JSON list of C-alpha atoms in Angstrom, two decimals:
[
{"chain": "F", "resi": 1, "resn": "MET", "atom": "CA", "xyz": [-1.47, -19.10, -7.98]},
{"chain": "F", "resi": 2, "resn": "ALA", "atom": "CA", "xyz": [1.70, -18.31, -6.03]},
{"chain": "F", "resi": 3, "resn": "GLU", "atom": "CA", "xyz": [3.29, -19.40, -2.79]},
{"chain": "F", "resi": 4, "resn": "VAL", "atom": "CA", "xyz": [3.72, -16.66, -0.22]},
{"chain": "F", "resi": 5, "resn": "LEU", "atom": "CA", "xyz": [6.36, -15.57, 2.22]},
{"chain": "F", "resi": 6, "resn": "LEU", "atom": "CA", "xyz": [4.94, -14.05, 5.40]},
{"chain": "F", "resi": 7, "resn": "PHE", "atom": "CA", "xyz": [6.56, -11.38, 7.55]},
{"chain": "F", "resi": 8, "resn": "SER", "atom": "CA", "xyz": [5.72, -9.95, 10.95]},
{"chain": "F", "resi": 9, "resn": "GLY", "atom": "CA", "xyz": [7.40, -7.72, 13.51]},
{"chain": "F", "resi": 10, "resn": "GLY", "atom": "CA", "xyz": [7.31, -5.44, 16.52]},
{"chain": "F", "resi": 11, "resn": "LEU", "atom": "CA", "xyz": [8.36, -1.83, 16.92]},
{"chain": "F", "resi": 12, "resn": "THR", "atom": "CA", "xyz": [11.78, -0.25, 16.42]},
{"chain": "F", "resi": 13, "resn": "ARG", "atom": "CA", "xyz": [12.57, 3.16, 17.91]},
{"chain": "F", "resi": 14, "resn": "ILE", "atom": "CA", "xyz": [13.74, 5.95, 15.59]},
{"chain": "F", "resi": 15, "resn": "ALA", "atom": "CA", "xyz": [15.66, 7.91, 18.19]},
{"chain": "F", "resi": 16, "resn": "ASP", "atom": "CA", "xyz": [16.45, 11.00, 16.13]},
{"chain": "F", "resi": 17, "resn": "GLN", "atom": "CA", "xyz": [12.78, 11.45, 15.21]},
{"chain": "F", "resi": 18, "resn": "GLY", "atom": "CA", "xyz": [11.29, 10.52, 18.58]},
{"chain": "F", "resi": 19, "resn": "GLN", "atom": "CA", "xyz": [9.09, 7.97, 16.84]},
{"chain": "F", "resi": 20, "resn": "SER", "atom": "CA", "xyz": [8.73, 4.24, 16.39]},
{"chain": "F", "resi": 21, "resn": "THR", "atom": "CA", "xyz": [8.21, 2.13, 13.30]},
{"chain": "F", "resi": 22, "resn": "GLY", "atom": "CA", "xyz": [7.01, -1.36, 12.48]},
{"chain": "F", "resi": 23, "resn": "ILE", "atom": "CA", "xyz": [8.77, -1.45, 9.10]},
{"chain": "F", "resi": 24, "resn": "TRP", "atom": "CA", "xyz": [11.41, -3.95, 10.24]},
{"chain": "F", "resi": 25, "resn": "LYS", "atom": "CA", "xyz": [9.82, -7.38, 9.77]},
{"chain": "F", "resi": 26, "resn": "CYS", "atom": "CA", "xyz": [11.10, -10.93, 10.19]},
{"chain": "F", "resi": 27, "resn": "ALA", "atom": "CA", "xyz": [10.08, -14.00, 8.24]},
{"chain": "F", "resi": 28, "resn": "VAL", "atom": "CA", "xyz": [7.33, -15.98, 9.97]},
{"chain": "F", "resi": 29, "resn": "ALA", "atom": "CA", "xyz": [8.79, -19.40, 10.74]},
{"chain": "F", "resi": 30, "resn": "GLY", "atom": "CA", "xyz": [5.62, -21.38, 11.43]},
{"chain": "F", "resi": 31, "resn": "PRO", "atom": "CA", "xyz": [1.83, -21.23, 11.45]},
{"chain": "F", "resi": 32, "resn": "VAL", "atom": "CA", "xyz": [0.37, -17.90, 12.60]},
{"chain": "F", "resi": 33, "resn": "ARG", "atom": "CA", "xyz": [-3.17, -16.74, 13.20]},
{"chain": "F", "resi": 34, "resn": "LEU", "atom": "CA", "xyz": [-4.54, -14.23, 10.69]},
{"chain": "F", "resi": 35, "resn": "GLY", "atom": "CA", "xyz": [-7.47, -12.26, 12.08]},
{"chain": "F", "resi": 36, "resn": "CYS", "atom": "CA", "xyz": [-9.42, -9.15, 11.20]},
{"chain": "F", "resi": 37, "resn": "GLU", "atom": "CA", "xyz": [-6.52, -6.87, 12.28]},
{"chain": "F", "resi": 38, "resn": "GLY", "atom": "CA", "xyz": [-3.74, -8.88, 10.69]},
{"chain": "F", "resi": 39, "resn": "LEU", "atom": "CA", "xyz": [-1.15, -11.45, 11.71]},
{"chain": "F", "resi": 40, "resn": "ALA", "atom": "CA", "xyz": [-0.87, -12.28, 15.38]},
{"chain": "F", "resi": 41, "resn": "GLY", "atom": "CA", "xyz": [2.18, -10.52, 16.83]},
{"chain": "F", "resi": 42, "resn": "ASP", "atom": "CA", "xyz": [2.48, -7.93, 14.03]},
{"chain": "F", "resi": 43, "resn": "VAL", "atom": "CA", "xyz": [2.50, -4.34, 15.30]},
{"chain": "F", "resi": 44, "resn": "GLN", "atom": "CA", "xyz": [2.03, -0.96, 13.61]},
{"chain": "F", "resi": 45, "resn": "ALA", "atom": "CA", "xyz": [3.44, 2.22, 15.13]},
{"chain": "F", "resi": 46, "resn": "ASP", "atom": "CA", "xyz": [1.23, 4.91, 13.59]},
{"chain": "F", "resi": 47, "resn": "ARG", "atom": "CA", "xyz": [-2.29, 3.58, 13.53]},
{"chain": "F", "resi": 48, "resn": "ARG", "atom": "CA", "xyz": [-3.54, 6.66, 11.68]},
{"chain": "F", "resi": 49, "resn": "VAL", "atom": "CA", "xyz": [-1.94, 5.43, 8.46]},
{"chain": "F", "resi": 50, "resn": "HIS", "atom": "CA", "xyz": [-1.17, 1.74, 9.07]},
{"chain": "F", "resi": 51, "resn": "GLY", "atom": "CA", "xyz": [-3.14, -1.14, 10.51]},
{"chain": "F", "resi": 52, "resn": "GLY", "atom": "CA", "xyz": [-6.81, -1.48, 11.33]},
{"chain": "F", "resi": 53, "resn": "ILE", "atom": "CA", "xyz": [-9.51, -3.56, 9.72]},
{"chain": "F", "resi": 54, "resn": "ASP", "atom": "CA", "xyz": [-9.12, -2.09, 6.22]},
{"chain": "F", "resi": 55, "resn": "LYS", "atom": "CA", "xyz": [-5.30, -2.20, 6.37]},
{"chain": "F", "resi": 56, "resn": "ALA", "atom": "CA", "xyz": [-4.88, -5.50, 8.16]},
{"chain": "F", "resi": 57, "resn": "LEU", "atom": "CA", "xyz": [-2.32, -7.00, 5.79]},
{"chain": "F", "resi": 58, "resn": "HIS", "atom": "CA", "xyz": [0.15, -5.39, 3.42]},
{"chain": "F", "resi": 59, "resn": "GLN", "atom": "CA", "xyz": [1.43, -7.07, 0.26]},
{"chain": "F", "resi": 60, "resn": "TYR", "atom": "CA", "xyz": [4.29, -5.75, -1.84]},
{"chain": "F", "resi": 61, "resn": "ALA", "atom": "CA", "xyz": [4.92, -7.01, -5.36]},
{"chain": "F", "resi": 62, "resn": "ALA", "atom": "CA", "xyz": [8.13, -9.05, -5.32]},
{"chain": "F", "resi": 63, "resn": "GLU", "atom": "CA", "xyz": [8.95, -7.81, -8.83]},
{"chain": "F", "resi": 64, "resn": "ASN", "atom": "CA", "xyz": [9.03, -4.19, -7.62]},
{"chain": "F", "resi": 65, "resn": "TYR", "atom": "CA", "xyz": [12.30, -4.82, -5.78]},
{"chain": "F", "resi": 66, "resn": "ARG", "atom": "CA", "xyz": [14.08, -5.30, -9.11]},
{"chain": "F", "resi": 67, "resn": "ARG", "atom": "CA", "xyz": [12.89, -1.89, -10.29]},
{"chain": "F", "resi": 68, "resn": "LEU", "atom": "CA", "xyz": [13.96, -0.28, -7.03]},
{"chain": "F", "resi": 69, "resn": "ALA", "atom": "CA", "xyz": [17.39, -1.93, -7.25]},
{"chain": "F", "resi": 70, "resn": "GLU", "atom": "CA", "xyz": [17.86, -0.58, -10.78]},
{"chain": "F", "resi": 71, "resn": "ALA", "atom": "CA", "xyz": [17.09, 2.93, -9.51]},
{"chain": "F", "resi": 72, "resn": "PHE", "atom": "CA", "xyz": [19.18, 2.61, -6.33]},
{"chain": "F", "resi": 73, "resn": "PRO", "atom": "CA", "xyz": [22.04, 0.19, -7.10]},
{"chain": "F", "resi": 74, "resn": "ALA", "atom": "CA", "xyz": [23.96, 1.20, -3.96]},
{"chain": "F", "resi": 75, "resn": "ILE", "atom": "CA", "xyz": [21.31, -0.46, -1.77]},
{"chain": "F", "resi": 76, "resn": "ALA", "atom": "CA", "xyz": [20.40, -3.33, -4.10]},
{"chain": "F", "resi": 77, "resn": "ALA", "atom": "CA", "xyz": [21.57, -5.92, -1.55]},
{"chain": "F", "resi": 78, "resn": "GLN", "atom": "CA", "xyz": [19.09, -4.52, 0.98]},
{"chain": "F", "resi": 79, "resn": "LEU", "atom": "CA", "xyz": [16.11, -4.63, -1.37]},
{"chain": "F", "resi": 80, "resn": "LEU", "atom": "CA", "xyz": [14.81, -8.05, -0.42]},
{"chain": "F", "resi": 81, "resn": "PRO", "atom": "CA", "xyz": [11.26, -9.33, 0.16]},
{"chain": "F", "resi": 82, "resn": "GLY", "atom": "CA", "xyz": [10.02, -8.22, 3.55]},
{"chain": "F", "resi": 83, "resn": "SER", "atom": "CA", "xyz": [12.38, -5.26, 3.78]},
{"chain": "F", "resi": 84, "resn": "ILE", "atom": "CA", "xyz": [9.85, -2.56, 2.92]},
{"chain": "F", "resi": 85, "resn": "GLY", "atom": "CA", "xyz": [7.59, -3.64, 5.77]},
{"chain": "F", "resi": 86, "resn": "GLU", "atom": "CA", "xyz": [5.15, -5.88, 3.92]},
{"chain": "F", "resi": 87, "resn": "ASN", "atom": "CA", "xyz": [3.44, -8.87, 5.52]},
{"chain": "F", "resi": 88, "resn": "VAL", "atom": "CA", "xyz": [2.99, -10.80, 2.28]},
{"chain": "F", "resi": 89, "resn": "SER", "atom": "CA", "xyz": [5.39, -11.35, -0.61]},
{"chain": "F", "resi": 90, "resn": "ALA", "atom": "CA", "xyz": [4.52, -13.38, -3.67]},
{"chain": "F", "resi": 91, "resn": "GLY", "atom": "CA", "xyz": [5.37, -13.37, -7.35]},
{"chain": "F", "resi": 92, "resn": "GLY", "atom": "CA", "xyz": [2.88, -12.93, -10.14]},
{"chain": "F", "resi": 93, "resn": "PHE", "atom": "CA", "xyz": [0.81, -10.06, -8.73]},
{"chain": "F", "resi": 94, "resn": "ASP", "atom": "CA", "xyz": [1.46, -6.34, -9.13]},
{"chain": "F", "resi": 95, "resn": "GLU", "atom": "CA", "xyz": [-0.33, -2.99, -9.21]},
{"chain": "F", "resi": 96, "resn": "ASP", "atom": "CA", "xyz": [-1.30, -3.43, -12.87]},
{"chain": "F", "resi": 97, "resn": "SER", "atom": "CA", "xyz": [-2.87, -6.85, -12.39]},
{"chain": "F", "resi": 98, "resn": "VAL", "atom": "CA", "xyz": [-4.53, -6.37, -8.99]},
{"chain": "F", "resi": 99, "resn": "CYS", "atom": "CA", "xyz": [-7.76, -4.40, -8.62]},
{"chain": "F", "resi": 100, "resn": "ILE", "atom": "CA", "xyz": [-9.49, -2.72, -5.73]},
{"chain": "F", "resi": 101, "resn": "GLY", "atom": "CA", "xyz": [-12.04, -5.19, -4.33]},
{"chain": "F", "resi": 102, "resn": "ASP", "atom": "CA", "xyz": [-10.29, -8.31, -5.64]},
{"chain": "F", "resi": 103, "resn": "VAL", "atom": "CA", "xyz": [-10.84, -11.27, -3.33]},
{"chain": "F", "resi": 104, "resn": "PHE", "atom": "CA", "xyz": [-7.89, -13.59, -2.68]},
{"chain": "F", "resi": 105, "resn": "ARG", "atom": "CA", "xyz": [-7.55, -16.89, -0.92]},
{"chain": "F", "resi": 106, "resn": "LEU", "atom": "CA", "xyz": [-4.45, -17.30, 1.25]},
{"chain": "F", "resi": 107, "resn": "GLY", "atom": "CA", "xyz": [-4.41, -20.86, 2.50]},
{"chain": "F", "resi": 108, "resn": "ARG", "atom": "CA", "xyz": [-7.83, -21.08, 4.15]},
{"chain": "F", "resi": 109, "resn": "ALA", "atom": "CA", "xyz": [-8.18, -17.34, 4.72]},
{"chain": "F", "resi": 110, "resn": "ARG", "atom": "CA", "xyz": [-10.03, -14.94, 2.41]},
{"chain": "F", "resi": 111, "resn": "LEU", "atom": "CA", "xyz": [-8.76, -11.42, 1.82]},
{"chain": "F", "resi": 112, "resn": "GLN", "atom": "CA", "xyz": [-10.04, -8.39, -0.10]},
{"chain": "F", "resi": 113, "resn": "VAL", "atom": "CA", "xyz": [-7.90, -5.61, -1.59]},
{"chain": "F", "resi": 114, "resn": "SER", "atom": "CA", "xyz": [-8.96, -2.32, 0.01]},
{"chain": "F", "resi": 115, "resn": "GLN", "atom": "CA", "xyz": [-6.46, 0.37, -1.13]},
{"chain": "F", "resi": 116, "resn": "PRO", "atom": "CA", "xyz": [-2.90, 1.12, -2.25]},
{"chain": "F", "resi": 117, "resn": "ARG", "atom": "CA", "xyz": [-0.26, 1.83, 0.36]},
{"chain": "F", "resi": 118, "resn": "SER", "atom": "CA", "xyz": [0.82, 5.47, 0.37]},
{"chain": "F", "resi": 119, "resn": "PRO", "atom": "CA", "xyz": [4.63, 5.45, 0.72]},
{"chain": "F", "resi": 120, "resn": "CYS", "atom": "CA", "xyz": [6.06, 6.89, 3.91]},
{"chain": "F", "resi": 121, "resn": "TRP", "atom": "CA", "xyz": [9.28, 8.72, 4.83]},
{"chain": "F", "resi": 122, "resn": "LYS", "atom": "CA", "xyz": [10.15, 5.73, 7.03]},
{"chain": "F", "resi": 123, "resn": "ILE", "atom": "CA", "xyz": [10.98, 3.82, 3.84]},
{"chain": "F", "resi": 124, "resn": "ASP", "atom": "CA", "xyz": [13.87, 6.23, 3.21]},
{"chain": "F", "resi": 125, "resn": "HIS", "atom": "CA", "xyz": [14.94, 5.84, 6.83]},
{"chain": "F", "resi": 126, "resn": "ARG", "atom": "CA", "xyz": [14.77, 2.05, 6.55]},
{"chain": "F", "resi": 127, "resn": "TYR", "atom": "CA", "xyz": [17.24, 2.02, 3.66]},
{"chain": "F", "resi": 128, "resn": "ALA", "atom": "CA", "xyz": [19.19, 5.11, 4.81]},
{"chain": "F", "resi": 129, "resn": "THR", "atom": "CA", "xyz": [18.63, 6.52, 1.32]},
{"chain": "F", "resi": 130, "resn": "ASP", "atom": "CA", "xyz": [16.74, 9.63, 0.29]},
{"chain": "F", "resi": 131, "resn": "GLY", "atom": "CA", "xyz": [14.29, 9.40, -2.59]},
{"chain": "F", "resi": 132, "resn": "VAL", "atom": "CA", "xyz": [13.09, 5.80, -2.36]},
{"chain": "F", "resi": 133, "resn": "ALA", "atom": "CA", "xyz": [9.62, 6.75, -1.11]},
{"chain": "F", "resi": 134, "resn": "ARG", "atom": "CA", "xyz": [9.33, 9.49, -3.70]},
{"chain": "F", "resi": 135, "resn": "LEU", "atom": "CA", "xyz": [10.23, 7.11, -6.55]},
{"chain": "F", "resi": 136, "resn": "ILE", "atom": "CA", "xyz": [7.67, 4.60, -5.26]},
{"chain": "F", "resi": 137, "resn": "GLY", "atom": "CA", "xyz": [5.03, 7.31, -5.42]},
{"chain": "F", "resi": 138, "resn": "GLU", "atom": "CA", "xyz": [6.09, 8.54, -8.85]},
{"chain": "F", "resi": 139, "resn": "GLN", "atom": "CA", "xyz": [6.15, 5.06, -10.40]},
{"chain": "F", "resi": 140, "resn": "GLY", "atom": "CA", "xyz": [3.19, 3.63, -8.49]},
{"chain": "F", "resi": 141, "resn": "LEU", "atom": "CA", "xyz": [5.20, 0.81, -6.87]},
{"chain": "F", "resi": 142, "resn": "THR", "atom": "CA", "xyz": [2.99, 1.10, -3.83]},
{"chain": "F", "resi": 143, "resn": "GLY", "atom": "CA", "xyz": [1.88, -2.36, -2.84]},
{"chain": "F", "resi": 144, "resn": "TRP", "atom": "CA", "xyz": [-1.59, -2.74, -1.38]},
{"chain": "F", "resi": 145, "resn": "TYR", "atom": "CA", "xyz": [-3.60, -3.46, 1.74]},
{"chain": "F", "resi": 146, "resn": "TYR", "atom": "CA", "xyz": [-6.12, -6.19, 2.42]},
{"chain": "F", "resi": 147, "resn": "ARG", "atom": "CA", "xyz": [-9.06, -6.46, 4.75]},
{"chain": "F", "resi": 148, "resn": "VAL", "atom": "CA", "xyz": [-9.55, -9.98, 6.12]},
{"chain": "F", "resi": 149, "resn": "LEU", "atom": "CA", "xyz": [-12.93, -11.46, 5.19]},
{"chain": "F", "resi": 150, "resn": "ASP", "atom": "CA", "xyz": [-12.32, -14.86, 6.78]},
{"chain": "F", "resi": 151, "resn": "GLY", "atom": "CA", "xyz": [-9.48, -15.43, 9.20]},
{"chain": "F", "resi": 152, "resn": "ALA", "atom": "CA", "xyz": [-7.49, -18.65, 9.49]},
{"chain": "F", "resi": 153, "resn": "VAL", "atom": "CA", "xyz": [-4.16, -20.04, 10.55]},
{"chain": "F", "resi": 154, "resn": "VAL", "atom": "CA", "xyz": [-1.71, -19.38, 7.70]},
{"chain": "F", "resi": 155, "resn": "CYS", "atom": "CA", "xyz": [1.97, -19.96, 7.05]},
{"chain": "F", "resi": 156, "resn": "SER", "atom": "CA", "xyz": [4.71, -19.23, 4.54]},
{"chain": "F", "resi": 157, "resn": "GLY", "atom": "CA", "xyz": [4.35, -21.55, 1.56]},
{"chain": "F", "resi": 158, "resn": "ASP", "atom": "CA", "xyz": [0.56, -21.33, 1.54]},
{"chain": "F", "resi": 159, "resn": "PRO", "atom": "CA", "xyz": [-0.92, -20.71, -1.92]},
{"chain": "F", "resi": 160, "resn": "LEU", "atom": "CA", "xyz": [-2.24, -17.26, -2.78]},
{"chain": "F", "resi": 161, "resn": "GLU", "atom": "CA", "xyz": [-4.80, -16.98, -5.56]},
{"chain": "F", "resi": 162, "resn": "MET", "atom": "CA", "xyz": [-7.27, -14.41, -6.79]},
{"chain": "F", "resi": 163, "resn": "ILE", "atom": "CA", "xyz": [-10.74, -15.98, -6.62]},
{"chain": "F", "resi": 164, "resn": "ASP", "atom": "CA", "xyz": [-13.14, -13.14, -7.41]},
{"chain": "F", "resi": 165, "resn": "ARG", "atom": "CA", "xyz": [-13.17, -9.79, -9.19]},
{"chain": "F", "resi": 166, "resn": "LEU", "atom": "CA", "xyz": [-16.12, -7.45, -8.71]},
{"chain": "F", "resi": 167, "resn": "PRO", "atom": "CA", "xyz": [-17.90, -5.80, -11.65]},
{"chain": "F", "resi": 168, "resn": "GLY", "atom": "CA", "xyz": [-16.47, -2.36, -12.37]},
{"chain": "F", "resi": 169, "resn": "ALA", "atom": "CA", "xyz": [-13.18, -3.11, -10.62]},
{"chain": "F", "resi": 170, "resn": "VAL", "atom": "CA", "xyz": [-10.38, -0.53, -10.95]},
{"chain": "F", "resi": 171, "resn": "SER", "atom": "CA", "xyz": [-6.72, -1.53, -10.96]},
{"chain": "F", "resi": 172, "resn": "LEU", "atom": "CA", "xyz": [-4.41, -0.18, -8.28]},
{"chain": "F", "resi": 173, "resn": "ALA", "atom": "CA", "xyz": [-2.27, 1.35, -11.03]},
{"chain": "F", "resi": 174, "resn": "GLY", "atom": "CA", "xyz": [-5.28, 3.04, -12.60]},
{"chain": "F", "resi": 175, "resn": "LEU", "atom": "CA", "xyz": [-6.37, 4.57, -9.31]},
{"chain": "F", "resi": 176, "resn": "TRP", "atom": "CA", "xyz": [-2.86, 5.75, -8.46]},
{"chain": "F", "resi": 177, "resn": "GLN", "atom": "CA", "xyz": [-2.23, 7.26, -11.90]},
{"chain": "F", "resi": 178, "resn": "VAL", "atom": "CA", "xyz": [-5.37, 9.41, -11.75]},
{"chain": "F", "resi": 179, "resn": "TRP", "atom": "CA", "xyz": [-4.76, 10.39, -8.13]},
{"chain": "F", "resi": 180, "resn": "ARG", "atom": "CA", "xyz": [-1.29, 11.73, -9.02]},
{"chain": "F", "resi": 181, "resn": "GLN", "atom": "CA", "xyz": [-2.50, 13.92, -11.87]},
{"chain": "F", "resi": 182, "resn": "HIS", "atom": "CA", "xyz": [-2.21, 17.67, -11.28]},
{"chain": "F", "resi": 183, "resn": "ARG", "atom": "CA", "xyz": [-5.80, 18.38, -12.30]},
{"chain": "F", "resi": 184, "resn": "PRO", "atom": "CA", "xyz": [-7.65, 15.09, -12.74]},
{"chain": "F", "resi": 185, "resn": "ASP", "atom": "CA", "xyz": [-11.10, 15.04, -14.25]},
{"chain": "F", "resi": 186, "resn": "PRO", "atom": "CA", "xyz": [-13.64, 15.36, -11.39]},
{"chain": "F", "resi": 187, "resn": "ALA", "atom": "CA", "xyz": [-16.00, 12.88, -13.03]},
{"chain": "F", "resi": 188, "resn": "THR", "atom": "CA", "xyz": [-13.21, 10.31, -13.18]},
{"chain": "F", "resi": 189, "resn": "LEU", "atom": "CA", "xyz": [-12.45, 10.88, -9.50]},
{"chain": "F", "resi": 190, "resn": "GLU", "atom": "CA", "xyz": [-16.12, 10.36, -8.69]},
{"chain": "F", "resi": 191, "resn": "ARG", "atom": "CA", "xyz": [-16.14, 7.12, -10.66]},
{"chain": "F", "resi": 192, "resn": "LEU", "atom": "CA", "xyz": [-13.05, 5.91, -8.85]},
{"chain": "F", "resi": 193, "resn": "SER", "atom": "CA", "xyz": [-14.56, 6.78, -5.46]},
{"chain": "F", "resi": 194, "resn": "ALA", "atom": "CA", "xyz": [-17.33, 4.30, -6.22]},
{"chain": "F", "resi": 195, "resn": "ALA", "atom": "CA", "xyz": [-14.92, 1.44, -6.99]},
{"chain": "F", "resi": 196, "resn": "PRO", "atom": "CA", "xyz": [-16.31, -1.62, -5.21]},
{"chain": "F", "resi": 197, "resn": "GLY", "atom": "CA", "xyz": [-14.34, -2.52, -2.11]},
{"chain": "F", "resi": 198, "resn": "LEU", "atom": "CA", "xyz": [-12.45, 0.79, -1.84]},
{"chain": "F", "resi": 199, "resn": "ASN", "atom": "CA", "xyz": [-11.52, 1.89, 1.68]},
{"chain": "F", "resi": 200, "resn": "THR", "atom": "CA", "xyz": [-13.76, 4.70, 3.01]},
{"chain": "F", "resi": 201, "resn": "GLY", "atom": "CA", "xyz": [-10.72, 6.87, 3.71]},
{"chain": "F", "resi": 202, "resn": "TRP", "atom": "CA", "xyz": [-9.77, 6.79, 0.04]},
{"chain": "F", "resi": 203, "resn": "GLN", "atom": "CA", "xyz": [-13.36, 7.45, -0.96]},
{"chain": "F", "resi": 204, "resn": "LYS", "atom": "CA", "xyz": [-13.30, 10.62, 1.15]},
{"chain": "F", "resi": 205, "resn": "LYS", "atom": "CA", "xyz": [-9.93, 11.75, -0.29]},
{"chain": "F", "resi": 206, "resn": "LEU", "atom": "CA", "xyz": [-11.23, 11.38, -3.83]},
{"chain": "F", "resi": 207, "resn": "LEU", "atom": "CA", "xyz": [-14.52, 13.18, -3.17]},
{"chain": "F", "resi": 208, "resn": "ASP", "atom": "CA", "xyz": [-12.81, 15.98, -1.22]},
{"chain": "F", "resi": 209, "resn": "ARG", "atom": "CA", "xyz": [-10.61, 16.57, -4.27]},
{"chain": "F", "resi": 210, "resn": "VAL", "atom": "CA", "xyz": [-13.67, 16.59, -6.54]},
{"chain": "F", "resi": 211, "resn": "ARG", "atom": "CA", "xyz": [-15.22, 19.31, -4.39]},
{"chain": "F", "resi": 212, "resn": "TRP", "atom": "CA", "xyz": [-12.01, 21.37, -4.43]},
{"chain": "F", "resi": 213, "resn": "LEU", "atom": "CA", "xyz": [-11.61, 21.12, -8.19]},
{"chain": "F", "resi": 214, "resn": "ARG", "atom": "CA", "xyz": [-15.20, 22.11, -8.88]},
{"chain": "F", "resi": 215, "resn": "ALA", "atom": "CA", "xyz": [-15.08, 25.00, -6.41]},
{"chain": "F", "resi": 216, "resn": "ASN", "atom": "CA", "xyz": [-11.81, 26.43, -7.72]},
{"chain": "F", "resi": 217, "resn": "GLY", "atom": "CA", "xyz": [-12.25, 26.30, -11.47]},
{"chain": "F", "resi": 218, "resn": "ASP", "atom": "CA", "xyz": [-8.98, 27.00, -13.27]},
{"chain": "F", "resi": 219, "resn": "ARG", "atom": "CA", "xyz": [-6.96, 27.85, -10.18]},
{"chain": "F", "resi": 220, "resn": "SER", "atom": "CA", "xyz": [-3.86, 25.74, -9.63]},
{"chain": "F", "resi": 221, "resn": "ALA", "atom": "CA", "xyz": [-4.65, 22.65, -7.62]},
{"chain": "F", "resi": 222, "resn": "PRO", "atom": "CA", "xyz": [-3.02, 22.36, -4.19]},
{"chain": "F", "resi": 223, "resn": "VAL", "atom": "CA", "xyz": [0.15, 20.33, -4.00]},
{"chain": "F", "resi": 224, "resn": "ASP", "atom": "CA", "xyz": [-0.80, 16.77, -3.12]},
{"chain": "F", "resi": 225, "resn": "ALA", "atom": "CA", "xyz": [1.88, 14.76, -1.34]},
{"chain": "F", "resi": 226, "resn": "THR", "atom": "CA", "xyz": [1.79, 11.16, -2.53]},
{"chain": "F", "resi": 227, "resn": "PHE", "atom": "CA", "xyz": [3.66, 9.93, 0.51]},
{"chain": "F", "resi": 228, "resn": "HIS", "atom": "CA", "xyz": [3.58, 10.65, 4.23]},
{"chain": "F", "resi": 229, "resn": "SER", "atom": "CA", "xyz": [6.38, 13.16, 4.67]},
{"chain": "F", "resi": 230, "resn": "ARG", "atom": "CA", "xyz": [8.95, 13.25, 7.46]},
{"chain": "F", "resi": 231, "resn": "PRO", "atom": "CA", "xyz": [7.75, 15.30, 10.45]},
{"chain": "F", "resi": 232, "resn": "ARG", "atom": "CA", "xyz": [9.60, 18.53, 11.08]}
]
């Protein structure tokens, strides 16, 4: 069990890209309502890849910041909980120990892990440093999304604990490692697509790749970006 820090925020304009981002978050000072689409007052800019029922809440492993700081010492002072755009920060949980479909209790709310977070070019913009998002993808320091099973009023300092793991659960690290392989085994992809609790978007991505691999035999697999690249 761990105590959480909660973060929420509005939109910030990225003038040179003509876009907005919700990556800049502030610590939540008091009680806040957590509903099926996340924390009250929290906003996502690009709803195609962030937010919604299956991506209502984002947690980033607090320990990952140490690994990022080792790789990017020039921005170590910026690599603090909340800075990568997560809503939830807590020690003791990471991509190796958390599985798709795990059910957590946060205060009186219940959450279920639905998918990893695919790193985005806005992470590099946030830290004004190229390569952070790519390293996150390469090392699987992705964080994860929750769907909210039971909403409640929550606050920083509430306990977070894993209360249920479904049979056949797959770790976030295990899913990400196979997904990044150049030519993963189609049967393994099929097995992963059936992981209990997995977001339907990820199910489709995995099965689409199965179909491509089986249709193309020994041809080189298409390049698969592991993060949402900067628009051109």
